[in-house]
Every structure is written in C-alpha cells, then in structure tokens.
Short mmCIF file of C-alpha atoms in Angstrom, two decimals:
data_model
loop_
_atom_site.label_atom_id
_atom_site.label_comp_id
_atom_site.label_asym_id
_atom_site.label_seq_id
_atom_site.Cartn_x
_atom_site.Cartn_y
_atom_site.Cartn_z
CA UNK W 1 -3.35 -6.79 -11.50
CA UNK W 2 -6.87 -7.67 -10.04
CA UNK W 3 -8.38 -8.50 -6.71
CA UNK W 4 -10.94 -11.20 -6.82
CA UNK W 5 -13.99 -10.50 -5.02
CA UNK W 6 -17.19 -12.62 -4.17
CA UNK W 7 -20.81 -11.24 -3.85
CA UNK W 8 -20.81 -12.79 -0.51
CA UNK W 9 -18.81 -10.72 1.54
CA UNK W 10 -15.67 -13.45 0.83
CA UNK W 11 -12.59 -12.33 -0.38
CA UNK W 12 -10.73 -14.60 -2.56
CA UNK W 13 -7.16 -14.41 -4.38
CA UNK W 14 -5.56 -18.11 -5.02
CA UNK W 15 -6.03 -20.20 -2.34
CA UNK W 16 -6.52 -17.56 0.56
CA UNK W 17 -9.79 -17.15 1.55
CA UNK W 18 -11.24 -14.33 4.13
CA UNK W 19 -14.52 -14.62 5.51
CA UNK W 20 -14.60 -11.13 6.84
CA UNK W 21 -16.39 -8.04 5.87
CA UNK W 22 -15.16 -6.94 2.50
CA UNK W 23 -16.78 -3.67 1.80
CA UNK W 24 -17.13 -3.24 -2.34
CA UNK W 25 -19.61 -1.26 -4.71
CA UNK W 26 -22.55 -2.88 -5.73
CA UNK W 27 -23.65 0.31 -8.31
CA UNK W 28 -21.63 2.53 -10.25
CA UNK W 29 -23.93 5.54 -8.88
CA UNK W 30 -21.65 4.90 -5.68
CA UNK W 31 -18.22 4.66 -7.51
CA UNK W 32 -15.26 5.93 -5.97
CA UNK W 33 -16.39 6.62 -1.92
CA UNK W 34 -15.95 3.13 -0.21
CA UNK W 35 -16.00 3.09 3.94
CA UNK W 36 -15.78 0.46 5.99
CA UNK W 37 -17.59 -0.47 9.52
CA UNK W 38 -16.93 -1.56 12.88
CA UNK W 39 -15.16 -4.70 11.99
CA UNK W 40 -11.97 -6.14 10.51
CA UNK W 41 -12.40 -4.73 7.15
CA UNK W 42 -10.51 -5.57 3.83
CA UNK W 43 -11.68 -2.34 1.63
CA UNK W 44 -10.52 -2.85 -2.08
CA UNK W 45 -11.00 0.17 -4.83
CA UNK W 46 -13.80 -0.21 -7.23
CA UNK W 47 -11.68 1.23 -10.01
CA UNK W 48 -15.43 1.72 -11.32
CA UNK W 49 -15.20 5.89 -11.61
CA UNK W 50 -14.01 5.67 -15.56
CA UNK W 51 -14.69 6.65 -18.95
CA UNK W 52 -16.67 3.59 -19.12
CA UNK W 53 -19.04 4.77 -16.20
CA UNK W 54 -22.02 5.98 -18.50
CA UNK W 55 -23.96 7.42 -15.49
CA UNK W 56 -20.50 9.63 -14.07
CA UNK W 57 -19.37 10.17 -17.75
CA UNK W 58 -22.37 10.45 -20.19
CA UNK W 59 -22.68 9.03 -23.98
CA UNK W 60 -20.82 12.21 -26.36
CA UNK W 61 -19.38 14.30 -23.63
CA UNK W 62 -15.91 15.20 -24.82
CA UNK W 63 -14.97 16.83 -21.67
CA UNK W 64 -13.62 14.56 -18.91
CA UNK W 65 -15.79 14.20 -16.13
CA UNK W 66 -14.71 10.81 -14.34
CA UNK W 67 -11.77 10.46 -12.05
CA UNK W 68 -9.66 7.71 -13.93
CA UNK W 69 -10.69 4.64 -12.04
CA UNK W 70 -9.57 7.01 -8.64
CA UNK W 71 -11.02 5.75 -5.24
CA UNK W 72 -11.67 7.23 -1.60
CA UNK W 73 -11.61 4.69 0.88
CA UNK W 74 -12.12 5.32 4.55
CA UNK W 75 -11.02 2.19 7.15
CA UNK W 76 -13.29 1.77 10.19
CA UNK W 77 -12.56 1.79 13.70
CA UNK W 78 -10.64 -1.55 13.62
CA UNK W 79 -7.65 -3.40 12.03
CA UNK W 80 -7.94 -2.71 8.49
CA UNK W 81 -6.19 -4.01 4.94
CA UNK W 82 -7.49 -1.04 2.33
CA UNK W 83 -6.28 -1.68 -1.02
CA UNK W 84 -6.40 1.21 -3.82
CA UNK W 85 -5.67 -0.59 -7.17
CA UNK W 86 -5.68 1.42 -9.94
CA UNK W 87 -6.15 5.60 -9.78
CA UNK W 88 -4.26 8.38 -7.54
CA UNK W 89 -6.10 6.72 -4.62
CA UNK W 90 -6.84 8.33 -1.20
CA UNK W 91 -6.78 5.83 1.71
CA UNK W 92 -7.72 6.83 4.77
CA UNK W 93 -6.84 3.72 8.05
CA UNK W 94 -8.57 5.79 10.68
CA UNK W 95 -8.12 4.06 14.14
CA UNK W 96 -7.09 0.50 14.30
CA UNK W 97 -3.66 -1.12 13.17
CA UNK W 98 -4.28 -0.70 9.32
CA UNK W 99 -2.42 -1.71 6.44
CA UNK W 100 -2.11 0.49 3.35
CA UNK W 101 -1.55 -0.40 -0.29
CA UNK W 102 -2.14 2.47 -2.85
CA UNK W 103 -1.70 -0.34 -5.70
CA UNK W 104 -0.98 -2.63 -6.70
CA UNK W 105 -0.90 -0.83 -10.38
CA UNK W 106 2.35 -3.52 -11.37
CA UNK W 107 2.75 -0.68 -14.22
CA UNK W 108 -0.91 -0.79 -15.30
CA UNK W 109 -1.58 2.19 -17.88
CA UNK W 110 -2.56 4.87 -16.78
CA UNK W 111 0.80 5.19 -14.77
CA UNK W 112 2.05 5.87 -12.61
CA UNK W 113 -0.50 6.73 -10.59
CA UNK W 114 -0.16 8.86 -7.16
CA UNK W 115 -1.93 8.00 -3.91
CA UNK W 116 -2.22 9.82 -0.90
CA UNK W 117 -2.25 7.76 2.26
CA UNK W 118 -3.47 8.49 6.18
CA UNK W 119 -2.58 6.02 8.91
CA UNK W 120 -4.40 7.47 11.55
CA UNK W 121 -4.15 6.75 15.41
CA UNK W 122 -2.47 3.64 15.93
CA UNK W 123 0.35 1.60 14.36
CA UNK W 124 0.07 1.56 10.78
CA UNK W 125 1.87 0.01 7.79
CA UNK W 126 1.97 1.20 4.18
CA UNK W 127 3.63 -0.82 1.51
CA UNK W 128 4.54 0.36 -1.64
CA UNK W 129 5.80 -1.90 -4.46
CA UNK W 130 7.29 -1.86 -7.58
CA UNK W 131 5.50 -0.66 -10.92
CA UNK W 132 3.39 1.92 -9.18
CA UNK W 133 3.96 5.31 -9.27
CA UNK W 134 4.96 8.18 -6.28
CA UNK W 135 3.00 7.98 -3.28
CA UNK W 136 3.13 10.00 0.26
CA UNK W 137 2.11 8.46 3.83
CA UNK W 138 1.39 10.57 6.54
CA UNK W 139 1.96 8.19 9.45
CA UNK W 140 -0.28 10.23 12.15
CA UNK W 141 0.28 9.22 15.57
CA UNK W 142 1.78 5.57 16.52
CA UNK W 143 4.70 4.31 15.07
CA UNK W 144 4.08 3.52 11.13
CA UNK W 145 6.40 1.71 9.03
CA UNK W 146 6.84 2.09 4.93
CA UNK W 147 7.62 -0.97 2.89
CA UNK W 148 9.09 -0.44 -0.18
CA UNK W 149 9.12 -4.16 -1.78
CA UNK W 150 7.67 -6.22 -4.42
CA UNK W 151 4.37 -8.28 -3.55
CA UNK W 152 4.19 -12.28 -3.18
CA UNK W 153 1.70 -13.18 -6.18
CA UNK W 154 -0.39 -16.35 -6.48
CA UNK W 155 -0.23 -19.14 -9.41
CA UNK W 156 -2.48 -16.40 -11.53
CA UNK W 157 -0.02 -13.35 -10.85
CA UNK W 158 -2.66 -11.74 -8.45
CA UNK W 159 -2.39 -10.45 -5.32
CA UNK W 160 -1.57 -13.21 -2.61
CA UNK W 161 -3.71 -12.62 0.66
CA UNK W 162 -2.94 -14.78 3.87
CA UNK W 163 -4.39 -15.13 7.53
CA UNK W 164 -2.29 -14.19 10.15
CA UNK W 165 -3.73 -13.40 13.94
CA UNK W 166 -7.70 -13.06 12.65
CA UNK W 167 -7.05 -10.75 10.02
CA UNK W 168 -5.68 -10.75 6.21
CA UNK W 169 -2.10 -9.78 5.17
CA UNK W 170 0.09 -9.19 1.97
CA UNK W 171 3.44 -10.23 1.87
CA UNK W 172 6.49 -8.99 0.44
CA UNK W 173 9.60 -10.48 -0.81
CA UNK W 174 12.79 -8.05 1.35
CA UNK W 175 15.53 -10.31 0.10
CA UNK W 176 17.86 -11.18 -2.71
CA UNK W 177 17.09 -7.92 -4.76
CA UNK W 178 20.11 -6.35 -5.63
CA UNK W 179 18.31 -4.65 -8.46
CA UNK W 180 16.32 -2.36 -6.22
CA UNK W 181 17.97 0.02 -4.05
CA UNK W 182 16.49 3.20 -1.50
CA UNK W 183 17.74 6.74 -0.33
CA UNK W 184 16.12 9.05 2.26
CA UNK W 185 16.75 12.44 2.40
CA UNK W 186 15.15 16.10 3.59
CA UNK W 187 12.56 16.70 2.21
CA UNK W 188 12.32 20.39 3.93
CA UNK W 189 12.59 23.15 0.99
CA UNK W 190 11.50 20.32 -1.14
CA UNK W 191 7.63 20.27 -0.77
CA UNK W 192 5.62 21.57 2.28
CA UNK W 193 4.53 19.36 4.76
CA UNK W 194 6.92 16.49 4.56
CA UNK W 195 9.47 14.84 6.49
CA UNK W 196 11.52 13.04 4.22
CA UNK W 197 11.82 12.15 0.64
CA UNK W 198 12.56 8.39 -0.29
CA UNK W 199 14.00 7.67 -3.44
CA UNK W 200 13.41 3.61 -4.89
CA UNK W 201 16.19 3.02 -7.67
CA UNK W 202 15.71 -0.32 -10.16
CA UNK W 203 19.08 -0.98 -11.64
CA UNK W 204 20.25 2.20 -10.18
CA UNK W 205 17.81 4.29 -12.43
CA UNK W 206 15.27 6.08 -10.20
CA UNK W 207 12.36 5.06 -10.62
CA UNK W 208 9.65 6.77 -7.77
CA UNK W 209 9.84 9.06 -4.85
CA UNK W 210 8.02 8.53 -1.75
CA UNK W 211 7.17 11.33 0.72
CA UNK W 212 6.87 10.88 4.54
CA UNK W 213 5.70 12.47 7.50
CA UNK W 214 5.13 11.30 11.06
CA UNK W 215 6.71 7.71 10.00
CA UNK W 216 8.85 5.69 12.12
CA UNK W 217 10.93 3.16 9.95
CA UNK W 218 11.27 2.62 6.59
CA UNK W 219 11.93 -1.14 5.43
CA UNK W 220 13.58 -1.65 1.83
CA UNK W 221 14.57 -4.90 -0.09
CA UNK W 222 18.19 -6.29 0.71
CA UNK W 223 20.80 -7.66 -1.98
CA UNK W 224 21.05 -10.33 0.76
CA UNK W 225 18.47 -13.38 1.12
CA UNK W 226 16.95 -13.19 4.27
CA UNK W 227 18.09 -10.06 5.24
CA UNK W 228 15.71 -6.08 4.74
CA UNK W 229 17.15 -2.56 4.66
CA UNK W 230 16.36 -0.88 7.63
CA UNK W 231 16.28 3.18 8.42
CA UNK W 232 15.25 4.51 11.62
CA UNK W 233 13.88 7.65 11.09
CA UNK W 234 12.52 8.07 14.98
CA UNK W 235 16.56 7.87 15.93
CA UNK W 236 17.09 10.64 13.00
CA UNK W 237 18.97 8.42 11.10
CA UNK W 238 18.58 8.69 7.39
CA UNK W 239 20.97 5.72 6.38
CA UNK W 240 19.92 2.22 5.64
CA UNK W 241 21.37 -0.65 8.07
CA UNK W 242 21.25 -4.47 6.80
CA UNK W 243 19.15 -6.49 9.06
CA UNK W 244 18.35 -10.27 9.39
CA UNK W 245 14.58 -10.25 8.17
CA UNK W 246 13.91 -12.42 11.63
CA UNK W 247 14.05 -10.02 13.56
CA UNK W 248 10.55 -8.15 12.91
CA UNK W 249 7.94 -10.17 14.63
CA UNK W 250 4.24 -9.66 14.79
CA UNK W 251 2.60 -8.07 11.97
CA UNK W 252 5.26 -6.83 10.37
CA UNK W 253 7.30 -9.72 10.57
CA UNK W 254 4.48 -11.95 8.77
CA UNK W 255 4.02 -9.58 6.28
CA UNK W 256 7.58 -9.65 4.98
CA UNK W 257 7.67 -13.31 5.10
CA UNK W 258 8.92 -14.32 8.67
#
C-alpha cells in the first residue's frame, strides 16, 4: 500500500487533497530521519533505507547494512498525522494532538513489521489495522486512544485521507466485523515497561499483540454496524463494552466515520 506524494508540498491519495506541509526525503543520503516543523504536519516514511539504497548499502557488500525500508519520524510542535509505511518504524508525535499509524503494511513482505510509537504531551491517537504486524504505544501524558480497525481505502486501494477541522485524517471502518475480535490483559511479568497487552483475533486465530502504556481507551471493531468495542482502561476495566459509534465526537469521532 502506497502514499501518493507531490513535489510541491501537496499530499494526494484519491480525491483528498492537503495543502499543508508534508515533510518527505528529497535524497537517499537523508533516508530514514524525517522531522517535521512548526506547522500542521503530515510526515509519511520514505521507506527509502533498503537494499536498493546504493549509497547506505554499497554495490557487492554481502553483509546487511540498511534498515529494511525502517523510518524515524519526529512530529513538530503541532497537530500531526505521521505515517510509517513499511519497516519497524519509530514515530515520535511530540506536542500537539497527533495521530499515529505505524503502517499501513496491509501484509506487505517483509512482515510483519514492528513499530514503536510515542504520543507525547497532549491527546494522541494511534491506529493500528489489519495486515501489519505487533506494535506498542506509549501514550505519554493526555488521554490517548488505540484503534485497532481496518482503514477506509480509495478507488485505487490506497490510503484514503480527508479534511476534518484544518487538518488531515484516516478513517476506519468499527462496524459489521464479526471476523475480528480484541482481548486486553496484564501485561506485568509479561515484558517490562507495559501496561497491558492487547490481543487482535481474525476468525478467532490471533493474529498480533499490541502493547500499551499510559493509554486511556482502546477502540476495537464491533460485529454490529454502527456500533465500536470500547475498553476503558483509565476506569481499570479490561473488558470490552458495545457502544453506538455516535457517540465519539471530535477527532475521534471523524476518524471512525461519524
């Protein structure tokens, strides 16, 4: 799965267009580090740090020197969208409301791929979907939210990016799934560090674990149209509650389709 983008700092997948500052690599002697500035920015992984990458992994050198199409990307000190695409990622939001997507891989090989994603200081939403591989989100301070749901594609089966409120947006599909199912459980004595260990089943075969720390609430798809899987993990509750989708306004509300 690709993400179009246009030399002149435009962002395009389908029909959505973003005039805002899209930060991307313009040389592979700068592959993998990409940090955004003071604005609105929509970061999206080079994928450029490969065996292809003569000048990271010279002409008949055997031994592996590139990072497998991995990316570091940093978001600035506003509301960001930082998208990893292929590679075990790192995203960083920093301040601002950011939204986090480690893929989308959609089962691209190499997979799956692992990420490792910051929120930072404010409110901040990471979304996971199906086809990419096991993740953890540290939330940091503010109350974060994981999404666990397959992404609304375009005609062209590429990401589909929308305007909502001055800024761009995924969306999800939360309902009519019965295939996919969640779990949440400890995760102390499992690895250090973590909170809680979420478990995504497809036709009740697991098929990725997500760690957690310093997250809020965990959405996941819903047998039910119009209707999300909701855990509260700042109440200390571990179980999933049925929800009318409706109810989450604002961001998260547009992003899974309200």
């Amino acid at each position: 799965m690709m993400i179009r983008v246009r030399k002149k700092k435009r962002l395009v997948v389908g029909m959505a267009t973003a005039a805002l500052m899209v930060v991307t690599v313009s040389g592979s002697v700068h592959a993998a580090l990409q940090q955004g500035g003071g604005g609105r920015n929509v970061i999206v992984g080079a994928d450029d740090d490969n065996a292809a990458n003569e000048r990271v992994q010279p002409a008949g050198v055997q031994a592996k020197q590139h990072l497998d199409n991995t990316d570091l990307l940093i978001g600035g000190a506003k509301d960001d969208l930082l998208i990893g695409r292929l590679g075990d990622d790192v995203l960083d939001g920093g301040a601002g409301v950011d939204i986090l997507v480690g893929g989308p891989e959609a089962g691209t090989a190499p997979n799956p791929n692992s990420d490792v994603i910051l929120g930072g200081a404010h409110k901040d939403i990471n979304i996971w979907a199906p086809g990419d591989g096991s993740d953890a989100f540290a939330g940091g301070k503010g109350r974060d939210v994981q999404i666990l749901a397959p992404f609304v594609l375009d005609e062209d089966g590429e990401l589909a990016l929308e305007r909502f409120r001055g800024r761009t947006i995924p969306r999800v599909t939360v309902g009519g799934l019965p295939q996919f199912t969640c779990t949440i459980e400890s995760a102390r004595g499992a690895v250090r560090g973590y909170d809680y260990l979420v478990r995504f089943f497809a036709n009740d075969n697991l098929a990725v674990t997500i760690r957690l720390r310093d997250v809020e609430t965990v959405l996941c798809p819903s047998e039910n149209p119009d209707s999300v899987q909701r855990a509260r993990l700042d109440r200390g509750s571990t179980e999933f509650v049925e929800v009318p989708a409706d109810r989450f306004k604002s961001l998260v509300g547009a992003i899974i389709g309200n």
